C-alpha cells in the first residue's frame, strides 16, 4: 500500500494540532541550514506575522542549500521535546524558486474546497 500523498498545510497552520506521523506538504524560504544537525528552517510572511517551519533533512542529504530560495517540502510531522510545533521529517525537499506563491495558495484553497464538497 502506498503512503498518503500528504495534506497541504500553510506554514501558519503547522502547530500542535497536526497529528504526529501525518504526511504533510508545506513551503517557505530557506532562511538557515545546519548540515551538522541536519536541520533547516523555512520562513514565510503571512499578513503581518513571520512563520517558521523546522525541517529535519536527514533523509534528503546531501542537497544544494540555496539560502533565501523558495522550497517545498513533503514529509511527516514529528514532535520533539524542545519544540512546541512539529518538525517536518523531509522525504522530498525541492527548490521551487520563481513559483508564484499567491497562485499556490489559491490552488490549495480550491483543492480543499473540492475535497470538502466531495465529502458532503
CSV table of N, CA, C and O in Angstrom, one decimal:
chain,number,residue,atom,x,y,z
A,1,UNK,N,0.8,-1.2,0.0
A,1,UNK,CA,0.0,0.0,0.0
A,1,UNK,C,0.9,1.2,0.0
A,1,UNK,O,1.9,1.3,0.7
A,2,UNK,N,0.5,2.2,-0.8
A,2,UNK,CA,1.3,3.4,-0.9
A,2,UNK,C,1.0,4.4,0.3
A,2,UNK,O,-0.1,4.4,0.8
A,3,UNK,N,2.0,5.2,0.7
A,3,UNK,CA,1.7,6.1,1.8
A,3,UNK,C,0.8,7.3,1.2
A,3,UNK,O,0.7,7.5,0.0
A,4,UNK,N,0.3,8.0,2.2
A,4,UNK,CA,-0.6,9.1,1.8
A,4,UNK,C,0.2,10.2,1.0
A,4,UNK,O,1.4,10.3,1.2
A,5,UNK,N,-0.5,10.9,0.2
A,5,UNK,CA,0.1,11.9,-0.7
A,5,UNK,C,0.5,13.1,0.1
A,5,UNK,O,1.4,13.8,-0.4
A,6,UNK,N,0.0,13.3,1.2
A,6,UNK,CA,0.4,14.5,2.1
A,6,UNK,C,-0.5,15.6,1.9
A,6,UNK,O,-0.8,16.1,0.8
A,7,UNK,N,-1.1,16.0,3.0
A,7,UNK,CA,-2.1,17.1,3.0
A,7,UNK,C,-1.3,18.4,3.0
A,7,UNK,O,-0.3,18.6,3.7
A,8,UNK,N,-1.7,19.4,2.2
A,8,UNK,CA,-1.1,20.7,2.2
A,8,UNK,C,-1.4,21.5,3.5
A,8,UNK,O,-2.6,21.6,3.8
A,9,UNK,N,-0.4,22.0,4.1
A,9,UNK,CA,-0.6,22.9,5.3
A,9,UNK,C,0.1,24.2,5.0
A,9,UNK,O,1.3,24.1,4.5
A,10,UNK,N,-0.5,25.3,5.2
A,10,UNK,CA,0.2,26.5,5.1
A,10,UNK,C,1.1,26.6,6.3
A,10,UNK,O,0.8,26.0,7.4
A,11,UNK,N,2.3,27.2,6.2
A,11,UNK,CA,3.2,27.3,7.3
A,11,UNK,C,2.6,27.8,8.6
A,11,UNK,O,2.9,27.4,9.7
A,12,UNK,N,1.6,28.7,8.5
A,12,UNK,CA,1.0,29.3,9.7
A,12,UNK,C,0.0,28.4,10.3
A,12,UNK,O,-0.6,28.6,11.3
A,13,UNK,N,-0.3,27.2,9.6
A,13,UNK,CA,-1.3,26.2,10.2
A,13,UNK,C,-0.5,25.1,10.9
A,13,UNK,O,-1.2,24.3,11.5
A,14,UNK,N,0.8,25.0,10.8
A,14,UNK,CA,1.5,23.9,11.4
A,14,UNK,C,1.7,24.2,12.8
A,14,UNK,O,2.5,25.1,13.2
A,15,UNK,N,1.0,23.5,13.7
A,15,UNK,CA,1.1,23.7,15.1
A,15,UNK,C,0.8,22.4,15.8
A,15,UNK,O,0.9,21.3,15.2
A,16,UNK,N,0.6,22.4,17.1
A,16,UNK,CA,0.4,21.2,17.9
A,16,UNK,C,-0.8,20.4,17.5
A,16,UNK,O,-1.0,19.2,17.9
A,17,UNK,N,-1.7,20.9,16.6
A,17,UNK,CA,-2.9,20.1,16.2
A,17,UNK,C,-2.6,19.2,15.1
A,17,UNK,O,-3.5,18.4,14.7
A,18,UNK,N,-1.5,19.3,14.5
A,18,UNK,CA,-1.1,18.4,13.4
A,18,UNK,C,-0.7,17.0,14.0
A,18,UNK,O,0.2,17.0,14.9
A,19,UNK,N,-1.4,15.9,13.6
A,19,UNK,CA,-1.1,14.6,14.2
A,19,UNK,C,0.3,14.2,13.9
A,19,UNK,O,0.8,14.3,12.8
A,20,UNK,N,1.0,13.6,14.9
A,20,UNK,CA,2.3,13.1,14.7
A,20,UNK,C,2.3,11.9,13.7
A,20,UNK,O,1.4,11.1,13.7
A,21,UNK,N,3.2,11.9,12.8
A,21,UNK,CA,3.3,10.9,11.7
A,21,UNK,C,2.5,11.2,10.5
A,21,UNK,O,2.6,10.5,9.5
A,22,UNK,N,1.7,12.3,10.5
A,22,UNK,CA,0.8,12.6,9.4
A,22,UNK,C,1.7,13.1,8.2
A,22,UNK,O,2.6,14.0,8.4
A,23,UNK,N,1.5,12.6,7.0
A,23,UNK,CA,2.2,13.1,5.9
A,23,UNK,C,1.6,14.5,5.5
A,23,UNK,O,0.4,14.7,5.5
A,24,UNK,N,2.6,15.5,5.3
A,24,UNK,CA,2.1,16.8,5.0
A,24,UNK,C,3.1,17.5,4.0
A,24,UNK,O,4.2,17.0,3.8
A,25,UNK,N,2.6,18.5,3.4
A,25,UNK,CA,3.3,19.3,2.5
A,25,UNK,C,3.3,20.8,2.9
A,25,UNK,O,2.2,21.2,3.4
A,26,UNK,N,4.3,21.5,2.8
A,26,UNK,CA,4.3,22.9,3.1
A,26,UNK,C,5.5,23.6,2.3
A,26,UNK,O,6.1,22.9,1.5
A,27,UNK,N,5.6,24.8,2.5
A,27,UNK,CA,6.6,25.6,1.7
A,27,UNK,C,7.1,26.8,2.5
A,27,UNK,O,6.6,27.1,3.6
A,28,UNK,N,8.2,27.4,2.0
A,28,UNK,CA,8.7,28.6,2.6
A,28,UNK,C,10.1,28.9,2.1
A,28,UNK,O,10.7,28.1,1.3
A,29,UNK,N,10.7,30.0,2.5
A,29,UNK,CA,12.0,30.4,2.1
A,29,UNK,C,13.0,29.8,3.0
A,29,UNK,O,12.8,29.8,4.3
A,30,UNK,N,14.1,29.2,2.5
A,30,UNK,CA,15.1,28.6,3.3
A,30,UNK,C,15.9,29.8,4.0
A,30,UNK,O,16.6,30.5,3.3
A,31,UNK,N,15.8,29.9,5.3
A,31,UNK,CA,16.5,31.0,6.0
A,31,UNK,C,17.8,30.5,6.6
A,31,UNK,O,18.7,31.3,6.8
A,32,UNK,N,17.8,29.3,7.0
A,32,UNK,CA,19.1,28.7,7.6
A,32,UNK,C,19.1,27.2,7.4
A,32,UNK,O,18.1,26.5,7.4
A,33,UNK,N,20.3,26.7,7.4
A,33,UNK,CA,20.5,25.3,7.2
A,33,UNK,C,21.8,24.9,8.0
A,33,UNK,O,22.8,25.5,7.8
A,34,UNK,N,21.6,23.9,8.9
A,34,UNK,CA,22.7,23.4,9.7
A,34,UNK,C,23.0,21.9,9.3
A,34,UNK,O,22.2,21.0,9.7
A,35,UNK,N,24.0,21.8,8.5
A,35,UNK,CA,24.3,20.4,8.0
A,35,UNK,C,24.7,19.5,9.1
A,35,UNK,O,24.4,18.3,9.1
A,36,UNK,N,25.4,20.0,10.1
A,36,UNK,CA,25.9,19.2,11.2
A,36,UNK,C,24.8,18.6,12.0
A,36,UNK,O,24.9,17.4,12.5
A,37,UNK,N,23.6,19.3,12.1
A,37,UNK,CA,22.5,18.8,12.8
A,37,UNK,C,21.3,18.3,11.9
A,37,UNK,O,20.3,17.9,12.4
A,38,UNK,N,21.6,18.4,10.6
A,38,UNK,CA,20.6,18.0,9.6
A,38,UNK,C,19.2,18.8,9.8
A,38,UNK,O,18.2,18.1,9.9
A,39,UNK,N,19.3,20.1,10.0
A,39,UNK,CA,18.1,20.9,10.2
A,39,UNK,C,18.1,22.1,9.4
A,39,UNK,O,19.1,22.7,9.2
A,40,UNK,N,16.9,22.4,8.9
A,40,UNK,CA,16.7,23.6,8.1
A,40,UNK,C,15.5,24.3,8.6
A,40,UNK,O,14.7,23.7,9.3
A,41,UNK,N,15.4,25.6,8.4
A,41,UNK,CA,14.3,26.4,8.8
A,41,UNK,C,13.7,27.1,7.6
A,41,UNK,O,14.5,27.8,6.9
A,42,UNK,N,12.4,26.9,7.3
A,42,UNK,CA,11.7,27.6,6.3
A,42,UNK,C,10.9,28.7,6.9
A,42,UNK,O,10.3,28.5,8.0
A,43,UNK,N,10.9,29.9,6.3
A,43,UNK,CA,10.1,31.0,6.8
A,43,UNK,C,9.1,31.5,5.7
A,43,UNK,O,9.4,31.4,4.5
A,44,UNK,N,8.1,32.1,6.2
A,44,UNK,CA,7.1,32.7,5.2
A,44,UNK,C,6.4,33.9,6.0
A,44,UNK,O,6.2,33.8,7.2
A,45,UNK,N,6.1,34.9,5.2
A,45,UNK,CA,5.4,36.1,5.8
A,45,UNK,C,3.9,35.9,5.4
A,45,UNK,O,3.6,35.6,4.3
A,46,UNK,N,3.1,36.1,6.4
A,46,UNK,CA,1.6,36.0,6.2
A,46,UNK,C,1.0,37.1,7.0
A,46,UNK,O,1.2,37.1,8.2
A,47,UNK,N,0.2,37.9,6.3
A,47,UNK,CA,-0.4,39.1,7.0
A,47,UNK,C,0.8,39.9,7.5
A,47,UNK,O,1.7,40.3,6.8
A,48,UNK,N,0.8,40.2,8.8
A,48,UNK,CA,1.9,41.0,9.4
A,48,UNK,C,2.9,40.1,10.2
A,48,UNK,O,3.7,40.6,10.9
A,49,UNK,N,2.7,38.8,10.2
A,49,UNK,CA,3.5,37.9,11.0
A,49,UNK,C,4.4,37.0,10.2
A,49,UNK,O,4.2,36.8,9.0
A,50,UNK,N,5.5,36.6,10.8
A,50,UNK,CA,6.5,35.8,10.1
A,50,UNK,C,6.4,34.4,10.8
A,50,UNK,O,6.4,34.3,12.0
A,51,UNK,N,6.3,33.4,10.0
A,51,UNK,CA,6.1,32.0,10.5
A,51,UNK,C,7.3,31.2,10.1
A,51,UNK,O,7.9,31.4,9.0
A,52,UNK,N,7.7,30.2,11.0
A,52,UNK,CA,8.8,29.3,10.7
A,52,UNK,C,8.4,27.9,10.8
A,52,UNK,O,7.5,27.5,11.6
A,53,UNK,N,9.0,27.1,9.9
A,53,UNK,CA,8.8,25.6,10.0
A,53,UNK,C,10.2,25.0,10.1
A,53,UNK,O,11.0,25.2,9.2
A,54,UNK,N,10.4,24.1,11.1
A,54,UNK,CA,11.7,23.4,11.2
A,54,UNK,C,11.6,22.1,10.4
A,54,UNK,O,10.5,21.4,10.4
A,55,UNK,N,12.6,21.8,9.7
A,55,UNK,CA,12.7,20.6,8.8
A,55,UNK,C,13.9,19.8,9.1
A,55,UNK,O,15.0,20.3,9.2
A,56,UNK,N,13.6,18.5,9.3
A,56,UNK,CA,14.7,17.5,9.6
A,56,UNK,C,15.1,17.0,8.2
A,56,UNK,O,14.3,16.5,7.4
A,57,UNK,N,16.4,17.2,7.8
A,57,UNK,CA,16.8,17.0,6.4
A,57,UNK,C,17.7,15.7,6.3
A,57,UNK,O,18.3,15.5,5.3
A,58,UNK,N,17.7,14.8,7.3
A,58,UNK,CA,18.5,13.6,7.3
A,58,UNK,C,18.3,12.8,6.0
A,58,UNK,O,19.2,12.2,5.5
A,59,UNK,N,17.0,12.6,5.6
A,59,UNK,CA,16.7,11.7,4.5
A,59,UNK,C,16.9,12.3,3.1
A,59,UNK,O,16.7,11.7,2.1
A,60,UNK,N,17.2,13.6,3.1
A,60,UNK,CA,17.3,14.3,1.8
A,60,UNK,C,18.7,14.8,1.5
A,60,UNK,O,19.0,15.5,0.5
A,61,UNK,N,19.6,14.5,2.4
A,61,UNK,CA,21.0,15.0,2.2
A,61,UNK,C,21.8,14.1,1.4
A,61,UNK,O,21.6,12.9,1.4
A,62,UNK,N,22.8,14.6,0.7
A,62,UNK,CA,23.2,16.0,0.6
A,62,UNK,C,22.3,16.7,-0.4
A,62,UNK,O,21.8,16.1,-1.4
A,63,UNK,N,22.0,18.0,-0.2
A,63,UNK,CA,21.3,18.8,-1.1
A,63,UNK,C,21.9,20.2,-1.2
A,63,UNK,O,22.6,20.6,-0.3
A,64,UNK,N,21.8,20.8,-2.3
A,64,UNK,CA,22.3,22.1,-2.6
A,64,UNK,C,21.5,23.2,-1.9
A,64,UNK,O,20.5,23.7,-2.5
A,65,UNK,N,21.8,23.5,-0.7
A,65,UNK,CA,21.0,24.5,0.1
A,65,UNK,C,21.3,25.9,-0.5
A,65,UNK,O,22.4,26.4,-0.5
A,66,UNK,N,20.2,26.5,-1.0
A,66,UNK,CA,20.3,27.9,-1.5
A,66,UNK,C,19.5,28.8,-0.6
A,66,UNK,O,18.3,29.0,-0.7
A,67,UNK,N,20.2,29.4,0.4
A,67,UNK,CA,19.6,30.3,1.3
A,67,UNK,C,18.9,31.4,0.6
A,67,UNK,O,19.4,32.0,-0.3
A,68,UNK,N,17.7,31.7,1.1
A,68,UNK,CA,16.8,32.7,0.5
A,68,UNK,C,15.9,32.2,-0.6
A,68,UNK,O,15.1,33.0,-1.1
A,69,UNK,N,16.1,31.0,-1.1
A,69,UNK,CA,15.3,30.5,-2.1
A,69,UNK,C,14.1,29.8,-1.5
A,69,UNK,O,14.0,29.4,-0.4
A,70,UNK,N,13.1,29.7,-2.4
A,70,UNK,CA,11.8,29.1,-2.0
A,70,UNK,C,11.9,27.6,-2.1
A,70,UNK,O,12.3,27.1,-3.2
A,71,UNK,N,11.4,26.9,-1.1
A,71,UNK,CA,11.4,25.4,-1.1
A,71,UNK,C,10.0,24.9,-0.7
A,71,UNK,O,9.3,25.5,0.0
A,72,UNK,N,9.8,23.7,-1.3
A,72,UNK,CA,8.6,22.9,-0.9
A,72,UNK,C,9.0,21.6,-0.3
A,72,UNK,O,10.0,21.0,-0.8
A,73,UNK,N,8.4,21.2,0.8
A,73,UNK,CA,8.8,20.0,1.5
A,73,UNK,C,7.6,19.1,1.6
A,73,UNK,O,6.5,19.5,1.8
A,74,UNK,N,7.9,17.8,1.5
A,74,UNK,CA,6.9,16.7,1.7
A,74,UNK,C,7.5,15.8,2.8
A,74,UNK,O,8.7,15.4,2.6
A,75,UNK,N,6.8,15.5,3.8
A,75,UNK,CA,7.4,14.7,4.9
A,75,UNK,C,6.3,14.4,6.0
A,75,UNK,O,5.1,14.6,5.7
A,76,UNK,N,6.8,13.9,7.1
A,76,UNK,CA,5.9,13.6,8.2
A,76,UNK,C,6.1,14.5,9.4
A,76,UNK,O,7.3,14.9,9.6
A,77,UNK,N,5.1,14.8,10.1
A,77,UNK,CA,5.2,15.6,11.3
A,77,UNK,C,5.8,14.7,12.5
A,77,UNK,O,5.4,13.6,12.7
A,78,UNK,N,6.7,15.3,13.2
A,78,UNK,CA,7.3,14.6,14.3
A,78,UNK,C,7.5,15.6,15.5
A,78,UNK,O,7.9,16.8,15.2
A,79,UNK,N,7.1,15.2,16.7
A,79,UNK,CA,7.2,16.1,17.8
A,79,UNK,C,8.5,15.8,18.6
A,79,UNK,O,8.8,14.7,18.8
A,80,UNK,N,9.1,16.9,19.0
A,80,UNK,CA,10.3,16.8,19.8
A,80,UNK,C,10.1,17.6,21.1
A,80,UNK,O,9.4,18.6,21.1
A,81,UNK,N,10.8,17.2,22.2
A,81,UNK,CA,10.6,17.9,23.5
A,81,UNK,C,10.9,19.3,23.4
A,81,UNK,O,10.3,20.2,24.1
A,82,UNK,N,12.0,19.7,22.6
A,82,UNK,CA,12.4,21.1,22.7
A,82,UNK,C,11.6,22.1,21.8
A,82,UNK,O,11.8,23.3,21.9
A,83,UNK,N,10.6,21.6,21.0
A,83,UNK,CA,9.8,22.5,20.2
A,83,UNK,C,8.3,22.3,20.5
A,83,UNK,O,7.9,21.2,20.8
A,84,UNK,N,7.6,23.3,20.4
A,84,UNK,CA,6.1,23.3,20.6
A,84,UNK,C,5.4,22.9,19.3
A,84,UNK,O,4.3,22.3,19.4
A,85,UNK,N,6.0,23.2,18.2
A,85,UNK,CA,5.4,22.9,16.9
A,85,UNK,C,6.1,21.7,16.4
A,85,UNK,O,7.3,21.4,16.7
A,86,UNK,N,5.5,20.9,15.5
A,86,UNK,CA,6.1,19.7,15.0
A,86,UNK,C,7.3,20.1,14.0
A,86,UNK,O,7.3,21.1,13.4
A,87,UNK,N,8.2,19.1,13.9
A,87,UNK,CA,9.3,19.2,13.0
A,87,UNK,C,8.9,18.4,11.8
A,87,UNK,O,8.3,17.3,12.0
A,88,UNK,N,9.1,18.8,10.6
A,88,UNK,CA,8.8,18.1,9.4
A,88,UNK,C,10.0,17.2,9.0
A,88,UNK,O,11.0,17.8,8.7
A,89,UNK,N,9.8,15.9,9.0
A,89,UNK,CA,10.9,15.0,8.6
A,89,UNK,C,10.8,14.9,7.1
A,89,UNK,O,9.9,14.2,6.6
A,90,UNK,N,11.7,15.6,6.4
A,90,UNK,CA,11.5,15.7,4.9
A,90,UNK,C,11.8,14.4,4.2
A,90,UNK,O,12.8,13.7,4.5
A,91,UNK,N,11.0,14.0,3.3
A,91,UNK,CA,11.2,12.9,2.4
A,91,UNK,C,11.6,13.5,1.0
A,91,UNK,O,12.4,12.9,0.3
A,92,UNK,N,11.0,14.7,0.7
A,92,UNK,CA,11.4,15.4,-0.5
A,92,UNK,C,11.5,16.9,-0.1
A,92,UNK,O,10.6,17.4,0.5
A,93,UNK,N,12.6,17.5,-0.5
A,93,UNK,CA,12.8,18.9,-0.3
A,93,UNK,C,13.3,19.5,-1.6
A,93,UNK,O,14.4,19.2,-2.1
A,94,UNK,N,12.4,20.3,-2.3
A,94,UNK,CA,12.6,20.8,-3.6
A,94,UNK,C,12.7,22.3,-3.7
A,94,UNK,O,11.8,22.9,-3.1
A,95,UNK,N,13.7,22.8,-4.3
A,95,UNK,CA,13.8,24.2,-4.6
A,95,UNK,C,12.8,24.6,-5.7
A,95,UNK,O,12.9,24.0,-6.8
A,96,UNK,N,11.9,25.5,-5.4
A,96,UNK,CA,10.9,25.9,-6.4
A,96,UNK,C,11.0,27.4,-6.6
A,96,UNK,O,9.9,28.1,-6.7
A,97,UNK,N,12.2,28.0,-6.6
A,97,UNK,CA,12.4,29.4,-6.8
A,97,UNK,C,11.7,29.9,-8.0
A,97,UNK,O,11.8,29.2,-9.1
A,98,UNK,N,11.0,31.0,-7.9
A,98,UNK,CA,10.3,31.6,-9.1
A,98,UNK,C,8.8,31.2,-9.1
A,98,UNK,O,8.1,31.7,-9.9
A,99,UNK,N,8.4,30.3,-8.2
A,99,UNK,CA,7.0,29.8,-8.2
A,99,UNK,C,6.1,31.0,-7.7
A,99,UNK,O,6.5,31.7,-6.8
A,100,UNK,N,4.9,31.1,-8.2
A,100,UNK,CA,4.0,32.2,-7.8
A,100,UNK,C,3.3,31.7,-6.6
A,100,UNK,O,2.4,30.8,-6.6
A,101,UNK,N,3.7,32.2,-5.4
A,101,UNK,CA,3.2,31.8,-4.1
A,101,UNK,C,1.7,32.1,-4.0
A,101,UNK,O,0.9,31.2,-3.5
A,102,UNK,N,1.2,33.2,-4.5
A,102,UNK,CA,-0.2,33.5,-4.3
A,102,UNK,C,-1.1,32.5,-5.1
A,102,UNK,O,-2.1,32.1,-4.7
A,103,UNK,N,-0.6,32.1,-6.3
A,103,UNK,CA,-1.3,31.1,-7.1
A,103,UNK,C,-1.3,29.8,-6.4
A,103,UNK,O,-2.3,29.0,-6.4
A,104,UNK,N,-0.2,29.4,-5.7
A,104,UNK,CA,-0.1,28.2,-5.0
A,104,UNK,C,-1.2,28.2,-3.8
A,104,UNK,O,-1.9,27.2,-3.6
A,105,UNK,N,-1.2,29.3,-3.1
A,105,UNK,CA,-2.2,29.5,-2.0
A,105,UNK,C,-3.6,29.3,-2.6
A,105,UNK,O,-4.5,28.6,-1.9
A,106,UNK,N,-3.9,29.9,-3.7
A,106,UNK,CA,-5.3,29.8,-4.3
A,106,UNK,C,-5.6,28.4,-4.7
A,106,UNK,O,-6.7,27.9,-4.5
A,107,UNK,N,-4.6,27.7,-5.3
A,107,UNK,CA,-4.8,26.3,-5.7
A,107,UNK,C,-5.0,25.4,-4.5
A,107,UNK,O,-5.9,24.5,-4.5
A,108,UNK,N,-4.3,25.6,-3.3
A,108,UNK,CA,-4.5,24.9,-2.1
A,108,UNK,C,-5.9,25.1,-1.6
A,108,UNK,O,-6.6,24.1,-1.2
A,109,UNK,N,-6.4,26.3,-1.6
A,109,UNK,CA,-7.7,26.7,-1.1
A,109,UNK,C,-8.8,26.0,-2.0
A,109,UNK,O,-9.8,25.4,-1.5
A,110,UNK,N,-8.6,26.0,-3.3
A,110,UNK,CA,-9.6,25.4,-4.2
A,110,UNK,C,-9.6,23.9,-4.0
A,110,UNK,O,-10.6,23.2,-4.1
A,111,UNK,N,-8.4,23.3,-3.8
A,111,UNK,CA,-8.3,21.8,-3.6
A,111,UNK,C,-9.0,21.5,-2.3
A,111,UNK,O,-9.8,20.5,-2.3
A,112,UNK,N,-8.9,22.2,-1.3
A,112,UNK,CA,-9.6,22.0,0.0
A,112,UNK,C,-11.1,22.1,-0.2
A,112,UNK,O,-11.8,21.3,0.3
A,113,UNK,N,-11.5,23.1,-0.9
A,113,UNK,CA,-12.9,23.3,-1.2
A,113,UNK,C,-13.5,22.1,-1.9
A,113,UNK,O,-14.6,21.6,-1.6
A,114,UNK,N,-12.8,21.6,-2.9
A,114,UNK,CA,-13.2,20.5,-3.7
A,114,UNK,C,-13.3,19.2,-2.9
A,114,UNK,O,-14.3,18.5,-2.9
A,115,UNK,N,-12.3,18.9,-2.0
A,115,UNK,CA,-12.3,17.8,-1.2
A,115,UNK,C,-13.5,17.9,-0.2
A,115,UNK,O,-14.1,16.8,0.1
A,116,UNK,N,-13.7,19.0,0.3
A,116,UNK,CA,-14.8,19.2,1.3
A,116,UNK,C,-16.2,19.0,0.6
A,116,UNK,O,-17.0,18.3,1.2
A,117,UNK,N,-16.3,19.5,-0.6
A,117,UNK,CA,-17.6,19.3,-1.3
A,117,UNK,C,-17.8,17.8,-1.7
A,117,UNK,O,-18.9,17.3,-1.6
A,118,UNK,N,-16.7,17.1,-2.0
A,118,UNK,CA,-16.8,15.7,-2.3
A,118,UNK,C,-17.2,14.9,-1.2
A,118,UNK,O,-17.8,13.8,-1.3
A,119,UNK,N,-16.8,15.3,0.1
A,119,UNK,CA,-17.2,14.5,1.3
A,119,UNK,C,-18.7,14.7,1.6
A,119,UNK,O,-19.2,13.8,2.3
A,120,UNK,N,-19.3,15.8,1.2
A,120,UNK,CA,-20.7,16.0,1.6
A,120,UNK,C,-21.6,15.2,0.8
A,120,UNK,O,-21.4,14.6,-0.2
